[in-house]
Amino acid sequence: VSQSRYAVRSVNELDVIEYVINEIHIGQTVATPAITGDEHARIIEDLNSIKLEGREISDLISFNLELQKSELTQSAKAAIDMALFGAIHGEVPTSRVKSDVTIPIASIDDYPTLIQNRSEFEVFKIKFGSNSLHDSIEKILIVRDLRPDAKIRIDSNQSWNVDETLEFASELESRAIEIDYLEQPTPRKDFAALRRIREETSIPLMADESCFTVSDLTTLIELEAIDYVNLKILKNGGMTEVLRLAEMAKSAEIQVSIGSMMEGEFGIHAAAYLAAMIAPNVVHDLDAAWWHTQSTITYRDGFMVTE
């Protein structure tokens, strides 16, 4: 490495942090304190502390192990690894992968418009908070009524306890409502909760916030707590680490889905590339660029295409 630097630029009101190696190879990250706990100032501090000049890095797997042991934020690790990934493996090519689209937490009255605005997608991920069981079921029924062809996923973002989750699952089963999976219903560190839910319901279960590190995934595998795992470059600390975690999950017969934060376009390109490499036939969670006001990434007929 002859030179490395970082810069901050605004993309659709996001402060995207870029880490650049040798003036060519770019890694992108953003602060997502609500998810990763990584603050903008801390990420910049971490990137500024890394001195790669003069280092010869040809084995990214070995360097990644060193990177993951460091005290850097996951977001900083992701930017460094992304830039090095391009330097060692070549720039990320274009990709065409299937993606779902999020229906955010909203009132029932807003649902018809939200569904209509997502006509180019075939899979909906519905976000629920601590709303009532009745409210959640009503929203799912609206989706089924307006888009009977669409598949449904549920993400309650750690907002339920075990009993609430089991009640929700029981209601789905009694109404014969099929969903692809239920994502992260309970708090991140409560691995035993995920295990109990999986034992007591037939609904496929996905971990997102419960899987940040190799240690997290190892625990989930040992407990046989999940059917799916959502891996993200910024959450998991880089492209190389996502590949490592994906291999672990697949070896344990856990289905891998690639997701992304609300981040810059280059980071979404990188996530799409990993999705096509790891699980080309899966519908991933890569709608972040759909929310951008301007983007070279397009969405049509359930696919996202990078240019």
XYZ file of C-alpha atoms in Angstrom:
307
model
C 0.000 0.000 0.000
C 1.478 3.321 -1.038
C -1.248 5.603 0.270
C -4.545 5.504 2.132
C -6.943 8.265 3.115
C -10.573 8.849 4.025
C -13.109 11.413 2.860
C -16.717 12.232 3.683
C -19.310 13.114 1.072
C -23.067 13.533 1.145
C -25.168 11.076 -0.868
C -28.919 11.667 -0.726
C -28.528 13.168 2.759
C -26.293 10.299 3.933
C -22.815 11.168 5.130
C -20.924 8.400 3.346
C -17.369 7.812 4.532
C -14.935 6.678 1.848
C -11.640 4.953 2.556
C -9.341 5.056 -0.462
C -6.184 3.006 -1.056
C -3.590 4.097 -3.613
C -6.025 6.731 -4.917
C -7.969 4.009 -6.755
C -9.573 1.401 -4.541
C -12.584 2.564 -2.535
C -14.273 1.252 0.579
C -17.487 2.866 1.794
C -19.198 2.942 5.154
C -21.783 4.982 7.058
C -22.570 5.498 10.711
C -25.478 3.342 11.876
C -25.399 3.861 15.658
C -28.870 2.412 16.197
C -27.756 -0.896 14.655
C -23.994 -1.244 15.047
C -23.411 1.330 17.770
C -20.782 2.955 15.528
C -20.810 6.759 15.639
C -19.595 8.879 12.700
C -16.760 10.529 14.638
C -15.500 7.209 16.002
C -15.408 5.636 12.536
C -13.314 8.524 11.196
C -11.042 8.302 14.225
C -10.550 4.583 13.582
C -9.791 5.048 9.896
C -7.369 7.847 10.672
C -5.537 5.551 13.104
C -4.849 2.833 10.531
C -1.436 3.052 8.891
C -1.210 0.763 5.874
C 1.466 2.663 3.950
C 4.474 0.450 3.264
C 2.624 -2.785 4.051
C 2.484 -5.531 1.445
C -0.933 -7.158 1.760
C -1.490 -10.028 -0.649
C -3.354 -12.477 1.601
C -6.629 -10.792 2.484
C -7.853 -13.748 4.559
C -4.888 -13.478 6.930
C -5.180 -9.705 7.087
C -8.906 -10.015 7.809
C -8.220 -12.212 10.829
C -5.877 -9.519 12.113
C -8.468 -6.836 11.360
C -11.265 -8.660 13.173
C -9.141 -8.971 16.334
C -8.593 -5.199 16.438
C -10.624 -2.744 18.515
C -11.838 -0.889 15.414
C -15.559 -0.444 14.881
C -17.240 -2.915 12.539
C -17.984 -0.025 10.177
C -14.320 0.995 9.955
C -13.257 -2.624 9.401
C -15.768 -2.853 6.565
C -14.412 0.201 4.733
C -10.789 -0.979 5.011
C -11.579 -4.510 3.884
C -13.747 -3.292 0.990
C -10.929 -1.136 -0.364
C -8.389 -3.949 0.008
C -10.807 -6.431 -1.570
C -10.843 -4.292 -4.710
C -7.074 -3.883 -4.657
C -6.431 -7.634 -4.399
C -9.345 -9.206 -6.267
C -10.143 -6.456 -8.756
C -13.026 -4.021 -8.847
C -16.522 -5.274 -8.081
C -18.295 -6.317 -11.330
C -21.927 -5.655 -12.169
C -24.492 -7.967 -10.605
C -28.100 -9.011 -11.104
C -29.756 -10.496 -8.034
C -33.247 -10.789 -6.619
C -34.208 -8.426 -3.792
C -37.121 -7.854 -1.481
C -38.377 -4.392 -0.533
C -39.172 -3.036 2.912
C -42.571 -1.820 4.032
C -41.622 0.429 6.962
C -43.496 0.777 10.230
C -46.627 2.681 9.200
C -50.341 2.979 9.885
C -52.834 0.630 8.266
C -54.259 3.555 6.300
C -50.891 4.048 4.587
C -50.559 0.443 3.460
C -52.416 0.596 0.110
C -50.179 3.423 -1.095
C -47.017 1.766 0.214
C -47.878 -1.460 -1.591
C -48.807 0.304 -4.818
C -45.488 2.176 -4.819
C -43.603 -1.146 -4.698
C -45.143 -2.771 -7.763
C -41.712 -3.698 -9.207
C -41.024 -6.096 -6.317
C -42.271 -9.625 -5.718
C -41.219 -10.036 -2.068
C -42.161 -7.657 0.755
C -40.373 -7.397 4.082
C -42.854 -5.914 6.561
C -41.388 -4.061 9.527
C -43.229 -4.319 12.838
C -42.477 -2.643 16.138
C -44.254 -3.159 19.438
C -47.668 -2.892 17.794
C -50.557 -5.164 18.741
C -51.020 -8.663 17.366
C -54.308 -7.625 15.763
C -52.634 -4.675 14.005
C -49.831 -6.875 12.668
C -52.192 -9.495 11.282
C -54.403 -6.862 9.672
C -51.412 -5.394 7.840
C -50.373 -8.796 6.533
C -53.916 -9.454 5.312
C -53.906 -6.137 3.426
C -50.718 -7.165 1.638
C -52.194 -10.557 0.792
C -55.372 -8.934 -0.492
C -53.662 -6.310 -2.676
C -50.729 -8.451 -3.807
C -51.757 -12.124 -3.563
C -48.801 -13.002 -5.792
C -46.216 -11.482 -3.438
C -44.236 -13.350 -0.814
C -44.042 -11.924 2.708
C -41.269 -11.653 5.268
C -41.631 -10.191 8.762
C -38.990 -8.221 10.668
C -39.879 -7.032 14.160
C -36.410 -5.647 14.904
C -35.953 -7.155 18.390
C -39.191 -5.593 19.653
C -41.012 -8.726 20.883
C -40.486 -11.194 23.709
C -40.819 -14.964 23.369
C -44.488 -15.132 24.362
C -45.475 -12.368 21.938
C -43.563 -14.078 19.152
C -45.168 -17.447 19.817
C -48.617 -15.834 19.894
C -47.917 -14.184 16.543
C -46.649 -17.439 15.057
C -49.681 -19.334 16.337
C -52.004 -16.780 14.738
C -50.228 -17.132 11.389
C -50.457 -20.904 11.552
C -54.150 -20.902 12.524
C -54.954 -18.608 9.569
C -52.718 -20.599 7.180
C -50.687 -17.478 6.428
C -47.345 -18.472 4.950
C -44.268 -16.281 5.292
C -40.712 -16.787 4.070
C -39.304 -16.162 7.528
C -39.594 -14.196 10.754
C -36.517 -12.018 11.290
C -35.007 -11.117 14.649
C -38.162 -10.973 16.777
C -36.326 -10.928 20.126
C -33.382 -8.965 21.617
C -29.999 -9.464 20.018
C -28.136 -11.271 22.799
C -30.985 -13.568 23.801
C -29.888 -16.546 21.735
C -31.908 -18.909 23.925
C -35.086 -17.033 22.951
C -34.465 -17.766 19.275
C -33.867 -21.423 20.086
C -37.111 -21.716 22.043
C -39.126 -20.010 19.291
C -37.644 -22.317 16.659
C -38.434 -25.358 18.794
C -42.061 -24.332 19.366
C -43.089 -23.062 15.933
C -42.805 -24.217 12.333
C -42.116 -20.712 10.995
C -38.561 -20.281 9.642
C -36.476 -17.992 11.837
C -33.770 -15.534 10.753
C -31.043 -13.885 12.825
C -29.860 -10.397 11.914
C -28.688 -8.351 14.896
C -27.928 -11.599 16.739
C -25.127 -12.300 14.252
C -22.328 -9.718 14.312
C -19.314 -11.980 14.825
C -17.984 -15.504 14.377
C -18.682 -16.058 18.072
C -22.329 -15.053 17.585
C -22.803 -17.385 14.640
C -21.033 -20.238 16.428
C -23.478 -19.911 19.340
C -26.486 -19.813 17.013
C -25.253 -22.927 15.214
C -24.570 -24.819 18.450
C -28.048 -23.988 19.747
C -29.685 -24.859 16.404
C -31.529 -21.574 16.881
C -32.087 -20.341 13.313
C -32.923 -21.330 9.741
C -31.647 -18.154 8.059
C -28.987 -15.538 8.739
C -28.825 -12.008 7.329
C -25.203 -10.968 6.736
C -24.184 -7.372 6.042
C -20.813 -5.904 5.143
C -20.999 -3.031 7.634
C -22.484 -5.083 10.459
C -20.088 -8.000 10.073
C -16.913 -6.039 9.418
C -16.140 -6.420 5.727
C -16.616 -8.444 2.563
C -14.002 -11.016 3.554
C -15.691 -11.585 6.915
C -19.105 -11.969 5.256
C -17.628 -14.682 3.032
C -16.192 -16.443 6.098
C -19.483 -16.290 7.996
C -21.427 -17.416 4.922
C -19.245 -20.510 4.617
C -19.827 -21.316 8.293
C -23.590 -20.903 7.930
C -23.843 -22.961 4.757
C -21.819 -25.759 6.369
C -24.435 -25.799 9.148
C -27.256 -25.862 6.545
C -28.345 -22.331 7.424
C -29.596 -20.287 4.468
C -27.614 -17.094 3.884
C -29.226 -13.816 2.850
C -27.188 -10.696 2.104
C -28.492 -7.361 3.328
C -27.234 -3.803 3.508
C -27.641 -0.691 5.593
C -28.856 2.626 4.205
C -25.458 3.330 2.693
C -23.599 4.585 -0.351
C -24.009 3.062 -3.773
C -20.561 1.466 -3.891
C -21.294 -0.424 -0.671
C -24.568 -1.705 -2.129
C -22.694 -2.783 -5.287
C -20.322 -4.761 -3.064
C -23.224 -6.400 -1.207
C -24.915 -7.369 -4.494
C -21.651 -8.903 -5.720
C -21.437 -11.043 -2.560
C -25.102 -12.024 -2.888
C -24.529 -13.250 -6.455
C -21.420 -15.149 -5.353
C -22.794 -16.738 -2.174
C -26.446 -17.469 -3.003
C -27.403 -16.476 -6.574
C -30.894 -17.994 -6.415
C -31.970 -16.413 -3.115
C -34.114 -13.292 -2.813
C -31.813 -11.043 -0.809
C -32.459 -7.891 1.236
C -30.851 -5.280 -1.015
C -33.417 -2.536 -1.556
C -31.283 0.252 -0.023
C -30.581 1.949 -3.352
C -34.319 1.960 -4.168
C -34.659 4.619 -1.470
C -32.013 6.863 -3.093
C -33.365 9.785 -5.081
C -30.693 9.172 -7.740
C -28.939 5.883 -8.410
C -27.336 3.830 -11.152
C -28.805 0.737 -9.467
C -32.185 -0.237 -10.896
C -35.012 -2.476 -9.649
C -37.384 -4.312 -11.969
C -39.423 -7.518 -11.880
C -38.025 -8.441 -8.476
C -34.370 -7.978 -9.500
C -31.803 -5.336 -8.651
C -29.195 -4.609 -11.310
C -25.945 -2.743 -10.712
C -24.228 -0.886 -13.551
